[in-house]
Amino acid sequence: MTSQTQRSKCYSATLKMLMRREHSKLELFKKLQLKGYDDEVINSSISKLVEQNYQSDDRFAEDFIQMRFNQGKGPVKIALELKMRGINTFDLSTFDWFQLAKEIRQKKFGDASSLKYKEIAKQKRFLQSRGFNLDQINQAF
């Protein structure tokens, strides 16, 4: 396959992925590597899509954070997932994590009055697994 043909196919494959949903550069890179494209061809395709504003890590991060927030995930978990996708700069300050932790706890377990220590510990572990920090968890009770 000529270099130009491979570039064209790689660009098309990348564009198709972005038409389905936002992707980070790292996600696209890994997926295209699995399809057998050359690293240089992949970088060229991704750069072109960034220039055309079809790919944006900022836009991906915003969408990803909103999606995870709506799923009831906490900032610790979201930050970790973003870093795994190659996103190191993002803003989690626009969300009320304390309120979300409280809502998630109430939705899952109901009223918090007169709980035994064992039940409180279970609920706190649940919130921690969802990615909330200690302050947010304690505030939820």
GROMACS .gro file of C-alpha atoms in nm:
model
  141
    1MET     CA    1   0.000   0.000   0.000
    2THR     CA    2   0.141   0.338  -0.092
    3SER     CA    3   0.208   0.589   0.179
    4GLN     CA    4  -0.061   0.822   0.042
    5THR     CA    5  -0.321   0.543   0.036
    6GLN     CA    6  -0.236   0.446   0.393
    7ARG     CA    7  -0.259   0.811   0.505
    8SER     CA    8  -0.597   0.845   0.339
    9LYS     CA    9  -0.731   0.523   0.493
   10CYS     CA   10  -0.596   0.615   0.837
   11TYR     CA   11  -0.751   0.962   0.816
   12SER     CA   12  -1.088   0.812   0.715
   13ALA     CA   13  -1.078   0.555   0.994
   14THR     CA   14  -0.997   0.826   1.247
   15LEU     CA   15  -1.274   1.051   1.120
   16LYS     CA   16  -1.526   0.764   1.144
   17MET     CA   17  -1.429   0.708   1.508
   18LEU     CA   18  -1.475   1.078   1.582
   19MET     CA   19  -1.815   1.080   1.411
   20ARG     CA   20  -1.941   0.823   1.663
   21ARG     CA   21  -1.809   1.005   1.973
   22GLU     CA   22  -1.530   1.231   2.096
   23HIS     CA   23  -1.195   1.057   2.151
   24SER     CA   24  -0.872   1.175   2.308
   25LYS     CA   25  -0.558   1.176   2.093
   26LEU     CA   26  -0.421   0.885   2.297
   27GLU     CA   27  -0.736   0.675   2.247
   28LEU     CA   28  -0.725   0.738   1.873
   29PHE     CA   29  -0.355   0.657   1.857
   30LYS     CA   30  -0.399   0.324   2.038
   31LYS     CA   31  -0.700   0.220   1.829
   32LEU     CA   32  -0.522   0.303   1.504
   33GLN     CA   33  -0.211   0.114   1.613
   34LEU     CA   34  -0.431  -0.192   1.667
   35LYS     CA   35  -0.555  -0.152   1.309
   36GLY     CA   36  -0.192  -0.177   1.195
   37TYR     CA   37  -0.121   0.180   1.088
   38ASP     CA   38   0.230   0.323   1.107
   39ASP     CA   39   0.292   0.563   1.402
   40GLU     CA   40   0.400   0.844   1.169
   41VAL     CA   41   0.084   0.804   0.957
   42ILE     CA   42  -0.131   0.801   1.273
   43ASN     CA   43   0.031   1.118   1.409
   44SER     CA   44  -0.013   1.290   1.075
   45SER     CA   45  -0.385   1.199   1.059
   46ILE     CA   46  -0.453   1.306   1.417
   47SER     CA   47  -0.266   1.636   1.366
   48LYS     CA   48  -0.471   1.709   1.056
   49LEU     CA   49  -0.796   1.641   1.244
   50VAL     CA   50  -0.683   1.866   1.532
   51GLU     CA   51  -0.609   2.146   1.283
   52GLN     CA   52  -0.956   2.103   1.132
   53ASN     CA   53  -1.103   2.109   1.486
   54TYR     CA   54  -1.257   1.763   1.442
   55GLN     CA   55  -1.051   1.636   1.736
   56SER     CA   56  -1.006   1.830   2.057
   57ASP     CA   57  -0.877   1.693   2.387
   58ASP     CA   58  -1.046   1.984   2.566
   59ARG     CA   59  -1.384   1.901   2.412
   60PHE     CA   60  -1.330   1.531   2.488
   61ALA     CA   61  -1.250   1.612   2.853
   62GLU     CA   62  -1.561   1.830   2.893
   63ASP     CA   63  -1.789   1.563   2.745
   64PHE     CA   64  -1.622   1.286   2.944
   65ILE     CA   65  -1.648   1.474   3.275
   66GLN     CA   66  -2.014   1.559   3.214
   67MET     CA   67  -2.094   1.197   3.123
   68ARG     CA   68  -1.921   1.055   3.431
   69PHE     CA   69  -2.078   1.320   3.658
   70ASN     CA   70  -2.422   1.223   3.523
   71GLN     CA   71  -2.336   0.859   3.601
   72GLY     CA   72  -2.267   0.958   3.963
   73LYS     CA   73  -1.890   0.916   3.953
   74GLY     CA   74  -1.667   1.124   4.180
   75PRO     CA   75  -1.374   1.351   4.091
   76VAL     CA   76  -1.102   1.108   4.203
   77LYS     CA   77  -1.225   0.837   3.966
   78ILE     CA   78  -1.287   1.082   3.680
   79ALA     CA   79  -0.939   1.237   3.712
   80LEU     CA   80  -0.779   0.891   3.704
   81GLU     CA   81  -0.981   0.786   3.397
   82LEU     CA   82  -0.889   1.108   3.214
   83LYS     CA   83  -0.518   1.058   3.286
   84MET     CA   84  -0.543   0.702   3.152
   85ARG     CA   85  -0.680   0.854   2.829
   86GLY     CA   86  -0.389   1.096   2.799
   87ILE     CA   87  -0.569   1.405   2.935
   88ASN     CA   88  -0.367   1.583   3.203
   89THR     CA   89  -0.531   1.927   3.203
   90PHE     CA   90  -0.897   1.949   3.298
   91ASP     CA   91  -1.129   2.145   3.526
   92LEU     CA   92  -1.345   1.961   3.779
   93SER     CA   93  -1.426   2.274   3.983
   94THR     CA   94  -1.751   2.357   3.802
   95PHE     CA   95  -1.937   2.066   3.962
   96ASP     CA   96  -2.081   2.034   4.313
   97TRP     CA   97  -1.919   1.706   4.417
   98PHE     CA   98  -2.048   1.734   4.775
   99GLN     CA   99  -2.408   1.752   4.653
  100LEU     CA  100  -2.354   1.465   4.409
  101ALA     CA  101  -2.208   1.241   4.682
  102LYS     CA  102  -2.508   1.317   4.902
  103GLU     CA  103  -2.755   1.245   4.620
  104ILE     CA  104  -2.582   0.920   4.523
  105ARG     CA  105  -2.581   0.800   4.885
  106GLN     CA  106  -2.948   0.885   4.936
  107LYS     CA  107  -3.049   0.727   4.605
  108LYS     CA  108  -2.866   0.404   4.685
  109PHE     CA  109  -2.929   0.375   5.061
  110GLY     CA  110  -3.212   0.613   5.157
  111ASP     CA  111  -3.224   0.816   5.479
  112ALA     CA  112  -2.905   0.829   5.688
  113SER     CA  113  -3.066   0.869   6.029
  114SER     CA  114  -2.986   0.620   6.307
  115LEU     CA  115  -2.738   0.405   6.114
  116LYS     CA  116  -2.514   0.151   6.280
  117TYR     CA  117  -2.136   0.185   6.240
  118LYS     CA  118  -2.117  -0.118   6.008
  119GLU     CA  119  -2.378   0.028   5.769
  120ILE     CA  120  -2.210   0.371   5.767
  121ALA     CA  121  -1.876   0.204   5.685
  122LYS     CA  122  -2.039   0.012   5.399
  123GLN     CA  123  -2.190   0.329   5.255
  124LYS     CA  124  -1.861   0.517   5.285
  125ARG     CA  125  -1.678   0.236   5.103
  126PHE     CA  126  -1.941   0.253   4.827
  127LEU     CA  127  -1.890   0.629   4.783
  128GLN     CA  128  -1.513   0.582   4.787
  129SER     CA  129  -1.542   0.320   4.511
  130ARG     CA  130  -1.740   0.576   4.311
  131GLY     CA  131  -1.443   0.814   4.330
  132PHE     CA  132  -1.537   1.063   4.601
  133ASN     CA  133  -1.278   1.199   4.843
  134LEU     CA  134  -1.303   1.179   5.223
  135ASP     CA  135  -1.443   1.531   5.268
  136GLN     CA  136  -1.716   1.468   5.013
  137ILE     CA  137  -1.801   1.131   5.167
  138ASN     CA  138  -1.821   1.267   5.522
  139GLN     CA  139  -2.032   1.560   5.405
  140ALA     CA  140  -2.280   1.315   5.248
  141PHE     CA  141  -2.388   1.197   5.596
   0.00000   0.00000   0.00000
